[in-house]
Short mmCIF file of C-alpha atoms in Angstrom, two decimals:
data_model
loop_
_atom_site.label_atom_id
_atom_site.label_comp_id
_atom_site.label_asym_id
_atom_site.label_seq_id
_atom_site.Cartn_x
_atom_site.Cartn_y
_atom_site.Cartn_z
CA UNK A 210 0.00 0.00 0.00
CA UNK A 211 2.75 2.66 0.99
CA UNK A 212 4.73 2.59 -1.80
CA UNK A 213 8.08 4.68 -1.55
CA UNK A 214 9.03 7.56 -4.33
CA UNK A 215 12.35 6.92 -3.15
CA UNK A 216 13.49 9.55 0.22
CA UNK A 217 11.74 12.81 0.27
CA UNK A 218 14.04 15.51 1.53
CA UNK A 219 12.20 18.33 3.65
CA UNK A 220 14.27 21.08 4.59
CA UNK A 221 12.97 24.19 6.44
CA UNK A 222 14.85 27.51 6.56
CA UNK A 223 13.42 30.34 9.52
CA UNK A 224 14.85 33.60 8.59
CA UNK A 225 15.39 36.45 10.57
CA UNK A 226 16.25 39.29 8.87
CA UNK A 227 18.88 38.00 6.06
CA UNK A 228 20.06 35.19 9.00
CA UNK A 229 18.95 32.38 9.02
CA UNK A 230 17.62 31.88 12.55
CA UNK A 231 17.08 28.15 12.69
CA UNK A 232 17.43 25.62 9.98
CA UNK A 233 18.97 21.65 9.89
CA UNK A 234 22.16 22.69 10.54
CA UNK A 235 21.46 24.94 13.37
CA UNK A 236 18.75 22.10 14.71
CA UNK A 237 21.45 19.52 14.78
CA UNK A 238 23.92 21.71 16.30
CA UNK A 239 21.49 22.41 19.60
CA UNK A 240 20.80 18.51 19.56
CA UNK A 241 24.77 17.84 19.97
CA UNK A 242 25.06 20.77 22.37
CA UNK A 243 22.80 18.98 24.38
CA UNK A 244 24.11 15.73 24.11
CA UNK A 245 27.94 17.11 24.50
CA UNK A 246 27.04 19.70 27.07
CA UNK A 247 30.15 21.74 25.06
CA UNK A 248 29.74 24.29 21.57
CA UNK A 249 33.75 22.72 20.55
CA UNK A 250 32.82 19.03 21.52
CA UNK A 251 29.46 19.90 19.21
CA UNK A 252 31.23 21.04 16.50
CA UNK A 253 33.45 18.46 16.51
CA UNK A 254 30.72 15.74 17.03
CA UNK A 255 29.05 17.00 13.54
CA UNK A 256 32.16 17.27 11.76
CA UNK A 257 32.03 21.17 11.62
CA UNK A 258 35.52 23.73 12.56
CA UNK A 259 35.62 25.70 15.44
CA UNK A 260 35.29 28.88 13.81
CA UNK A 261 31.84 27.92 11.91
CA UNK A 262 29.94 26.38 14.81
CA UNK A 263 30.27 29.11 16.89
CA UNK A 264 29.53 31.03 14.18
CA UNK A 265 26.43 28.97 14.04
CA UNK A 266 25.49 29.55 17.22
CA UNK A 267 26.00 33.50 17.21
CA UNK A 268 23.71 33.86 14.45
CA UNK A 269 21.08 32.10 16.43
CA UNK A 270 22.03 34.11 19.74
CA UNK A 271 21.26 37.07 18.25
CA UNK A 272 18.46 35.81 16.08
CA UNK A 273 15.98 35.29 19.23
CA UNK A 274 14.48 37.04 21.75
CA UNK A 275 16.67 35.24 24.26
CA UNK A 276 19.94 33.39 23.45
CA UNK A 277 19.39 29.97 22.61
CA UNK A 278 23.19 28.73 24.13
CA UNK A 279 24.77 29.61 27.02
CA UNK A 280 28.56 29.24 28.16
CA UNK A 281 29.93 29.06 31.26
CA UNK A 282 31.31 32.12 32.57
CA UNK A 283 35.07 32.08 32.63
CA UNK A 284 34.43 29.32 30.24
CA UNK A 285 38.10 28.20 27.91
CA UNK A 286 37.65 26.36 24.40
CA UNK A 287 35.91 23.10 25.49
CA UNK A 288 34.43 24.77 28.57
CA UNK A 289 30.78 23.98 29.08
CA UNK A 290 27.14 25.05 27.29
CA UNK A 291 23.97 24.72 27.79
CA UNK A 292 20.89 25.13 25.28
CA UNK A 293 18.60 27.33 27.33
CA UNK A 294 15.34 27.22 28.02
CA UNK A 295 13.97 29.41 24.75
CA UNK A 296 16.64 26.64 22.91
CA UNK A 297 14.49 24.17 23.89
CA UNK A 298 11.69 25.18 22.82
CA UNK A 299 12.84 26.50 19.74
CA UNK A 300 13.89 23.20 18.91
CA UNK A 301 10.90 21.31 19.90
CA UNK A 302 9.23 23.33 17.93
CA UNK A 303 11.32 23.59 14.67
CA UNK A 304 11.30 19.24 15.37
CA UNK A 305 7.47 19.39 15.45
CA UNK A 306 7.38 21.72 12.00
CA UNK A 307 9.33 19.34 10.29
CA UNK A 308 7.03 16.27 11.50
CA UNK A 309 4.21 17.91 10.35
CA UNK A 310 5.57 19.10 7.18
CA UNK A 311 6.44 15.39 6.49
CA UNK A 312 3.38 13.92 7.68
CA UNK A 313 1.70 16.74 5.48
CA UNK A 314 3.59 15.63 2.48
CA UNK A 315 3.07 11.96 2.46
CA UNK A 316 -0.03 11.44 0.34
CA UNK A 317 1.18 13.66 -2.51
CA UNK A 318 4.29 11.11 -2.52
CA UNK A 319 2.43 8.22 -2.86
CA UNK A 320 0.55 9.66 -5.81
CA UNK A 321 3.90 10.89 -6.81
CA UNK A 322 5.31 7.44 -6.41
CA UNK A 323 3.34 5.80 -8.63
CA UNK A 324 4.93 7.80 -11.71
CA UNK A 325 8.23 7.22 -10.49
CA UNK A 326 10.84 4.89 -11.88
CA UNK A 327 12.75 2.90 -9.10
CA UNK A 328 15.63 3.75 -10.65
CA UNK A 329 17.03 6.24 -13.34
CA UNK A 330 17.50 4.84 -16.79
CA UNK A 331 21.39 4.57 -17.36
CA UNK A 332 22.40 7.80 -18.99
CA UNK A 333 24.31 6.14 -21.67
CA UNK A 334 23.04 3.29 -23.87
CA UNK A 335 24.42 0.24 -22.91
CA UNK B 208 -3.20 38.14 14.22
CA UNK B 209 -0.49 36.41 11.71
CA UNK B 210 2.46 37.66 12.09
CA UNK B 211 4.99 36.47 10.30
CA UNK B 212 8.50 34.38 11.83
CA UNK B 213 9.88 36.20 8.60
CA UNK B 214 10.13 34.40 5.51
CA UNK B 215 9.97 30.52 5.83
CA UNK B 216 11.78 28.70 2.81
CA UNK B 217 10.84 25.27 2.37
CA UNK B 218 12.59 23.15 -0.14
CA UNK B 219 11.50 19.56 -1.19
CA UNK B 220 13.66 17.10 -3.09
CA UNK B 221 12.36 14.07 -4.61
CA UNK B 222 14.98 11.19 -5.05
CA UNK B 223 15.06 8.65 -7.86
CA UNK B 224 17.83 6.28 -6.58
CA UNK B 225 21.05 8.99 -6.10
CA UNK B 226 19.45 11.13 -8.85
CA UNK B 227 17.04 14.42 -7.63
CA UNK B 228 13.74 13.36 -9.90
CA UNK B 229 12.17 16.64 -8.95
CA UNK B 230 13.00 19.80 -6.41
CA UNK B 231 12.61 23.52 -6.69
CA UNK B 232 15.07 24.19 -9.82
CA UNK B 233 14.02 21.38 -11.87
CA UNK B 234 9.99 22.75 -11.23
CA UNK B 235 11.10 26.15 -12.00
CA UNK B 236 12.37 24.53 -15.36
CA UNK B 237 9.87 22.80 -16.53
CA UNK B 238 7.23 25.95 -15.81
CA UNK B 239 10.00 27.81 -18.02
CA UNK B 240 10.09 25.22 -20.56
CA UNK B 241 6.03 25.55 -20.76
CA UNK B 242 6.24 29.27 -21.16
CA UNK B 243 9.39 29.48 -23.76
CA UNK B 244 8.48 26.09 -25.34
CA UNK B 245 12.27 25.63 -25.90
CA UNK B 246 14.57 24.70 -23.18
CA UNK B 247 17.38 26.54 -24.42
CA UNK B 248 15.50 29.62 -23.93
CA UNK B 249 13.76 28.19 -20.46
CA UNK B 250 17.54 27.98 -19.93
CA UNK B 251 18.24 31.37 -20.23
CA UNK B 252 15.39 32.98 -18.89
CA UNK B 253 16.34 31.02 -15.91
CA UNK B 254 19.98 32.41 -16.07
CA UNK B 255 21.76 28.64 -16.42
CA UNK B 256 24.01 27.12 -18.54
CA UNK B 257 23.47 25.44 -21.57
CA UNK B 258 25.02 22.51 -20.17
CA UNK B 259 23.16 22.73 -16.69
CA UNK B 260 19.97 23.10 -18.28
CA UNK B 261 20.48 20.09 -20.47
CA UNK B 262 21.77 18.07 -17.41
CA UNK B 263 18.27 19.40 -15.56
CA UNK B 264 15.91 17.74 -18.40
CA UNK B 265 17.98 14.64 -19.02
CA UNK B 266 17.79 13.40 -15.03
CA UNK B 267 13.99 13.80 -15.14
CA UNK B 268 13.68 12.01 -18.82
CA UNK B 269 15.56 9.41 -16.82
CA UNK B 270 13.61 9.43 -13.32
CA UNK B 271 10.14 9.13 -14.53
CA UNK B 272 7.96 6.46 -16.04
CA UNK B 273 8.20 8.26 -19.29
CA UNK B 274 10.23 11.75 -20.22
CA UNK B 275 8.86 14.97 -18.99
CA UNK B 276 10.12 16.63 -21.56
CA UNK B 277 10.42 16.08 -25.68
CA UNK B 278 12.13 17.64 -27.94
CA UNK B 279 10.93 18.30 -31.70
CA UNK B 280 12.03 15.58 -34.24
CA UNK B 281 14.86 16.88 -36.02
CA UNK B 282 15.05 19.87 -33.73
CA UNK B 283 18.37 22.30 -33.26
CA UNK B 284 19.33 24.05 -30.35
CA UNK B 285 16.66 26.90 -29.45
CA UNK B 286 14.25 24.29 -31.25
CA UNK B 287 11.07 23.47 -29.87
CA UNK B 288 10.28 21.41 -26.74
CA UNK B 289 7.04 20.56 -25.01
CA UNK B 290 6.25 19.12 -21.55
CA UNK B 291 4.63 16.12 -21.75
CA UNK B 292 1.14 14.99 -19.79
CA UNK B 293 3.96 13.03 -17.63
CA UNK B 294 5.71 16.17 -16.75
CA UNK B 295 2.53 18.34 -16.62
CA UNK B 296 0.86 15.57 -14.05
CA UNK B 297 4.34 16.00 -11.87
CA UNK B 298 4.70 19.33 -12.18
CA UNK B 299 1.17 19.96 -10.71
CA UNK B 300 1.75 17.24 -8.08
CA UNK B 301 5.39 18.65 -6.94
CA UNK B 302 3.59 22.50 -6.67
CA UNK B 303 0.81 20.70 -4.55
CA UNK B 304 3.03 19.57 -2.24
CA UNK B 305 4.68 22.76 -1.73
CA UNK B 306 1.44 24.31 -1.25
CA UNK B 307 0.47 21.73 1.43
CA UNK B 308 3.51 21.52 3.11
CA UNK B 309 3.42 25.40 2.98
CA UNK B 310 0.13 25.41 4.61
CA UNK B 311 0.79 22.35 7.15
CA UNK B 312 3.79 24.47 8.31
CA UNK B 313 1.96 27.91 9.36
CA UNK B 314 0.52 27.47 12.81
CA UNK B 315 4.02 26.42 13.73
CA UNK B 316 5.74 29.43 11.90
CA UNK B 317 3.49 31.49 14.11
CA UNK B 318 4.22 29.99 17.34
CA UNK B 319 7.99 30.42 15.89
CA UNK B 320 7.55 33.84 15.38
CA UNK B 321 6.49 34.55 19.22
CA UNK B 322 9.99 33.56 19.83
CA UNK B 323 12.10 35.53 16.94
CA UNK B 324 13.27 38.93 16.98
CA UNK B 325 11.95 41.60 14.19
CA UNK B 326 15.99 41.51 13.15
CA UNK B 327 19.20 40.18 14.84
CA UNK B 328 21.18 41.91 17.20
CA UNK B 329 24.28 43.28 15.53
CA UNK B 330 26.99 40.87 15.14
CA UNK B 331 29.51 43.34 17.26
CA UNK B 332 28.66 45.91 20.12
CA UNK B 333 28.20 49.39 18.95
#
């Protein structure tokens, strides 16, 4: 009955301003945050450098009404973080948006599906 | 009542195997190739390559049950091409789902917005 068009990919973009305020990236950055409890151990969790995740997470900072990370005070490189409490629910939220956005798209995929090759034809003749 | 998070950009991909079978620059295409009925042209109203454009058409000839796109018998480049009942069936499918998805994601986008700032704070202290 549920017949796959191959993966759907969904992404959402929130833009504040010309920034984007929350996106994949950003969404997967908080997760590791929380996981890591450090921005550096984060970064280097998701395979990003230094200089772009905190990057990353100033452009959310000031993208909110309240920062979304926090670091220790007299933190060093590798000191702590913490995703606050407006982080939180920022990313629940941005999690729910992209269940629903999926859920939302799955019965135009199954009609989809059913014009879909399961594979490409080979670009060259054989 | 609805204010707006700022602009939301949602972006859908549909995969055939490896191969993107339909997303936002390969719909964009195929509306161009409807209203230039050449894909040259759709090409360059579009601002891509010769080669891209080509590229574009020949993964969704490849992805679907039959081509979305022909091109006149015989035909040169800047000679015709039409969109086929294929391609005008996906095409109306793939801007369907946008518009669902689009709708699906608006009472989180406002709950977002609650939470965003008009405009980020400056990057550096005044």
């Amino acid at each position: 009955m549920t017949r796959s068009a191959g993966p759907l990919k969904l992404k959402a973009q929130l833009f504040c301003g010309e920034e984007i305020a929350m996106g994949p990236g950003k969404a997967a950055l908080l997760e590791a945050i929380i996981q890591h409890g450090s921005i550096s151990a984060a970064g280097r969790a998701l395979g990003m450098s230094y200089r772009r995740t905190w990057m990353l997470v100033d452009v959310m900072n000031r993208s909110w009404v309240e920062p979304l990370v926090e670091t220790e005070v007299g933190g060093r490189r590798g000191g702590g973080a913490r995703v606050t409490e407006t982080g939180h629910a920022v990313l629940a939220a941005y999690q729910a948006l992209m269940d629903e956005i999926g859920a939302a798209a799955e019965p135009r995929i199954s009609a989809l599906a059913e014009l879909m090759r399961e594979s490409p034809r080979p670009a060259h003749k054989g």
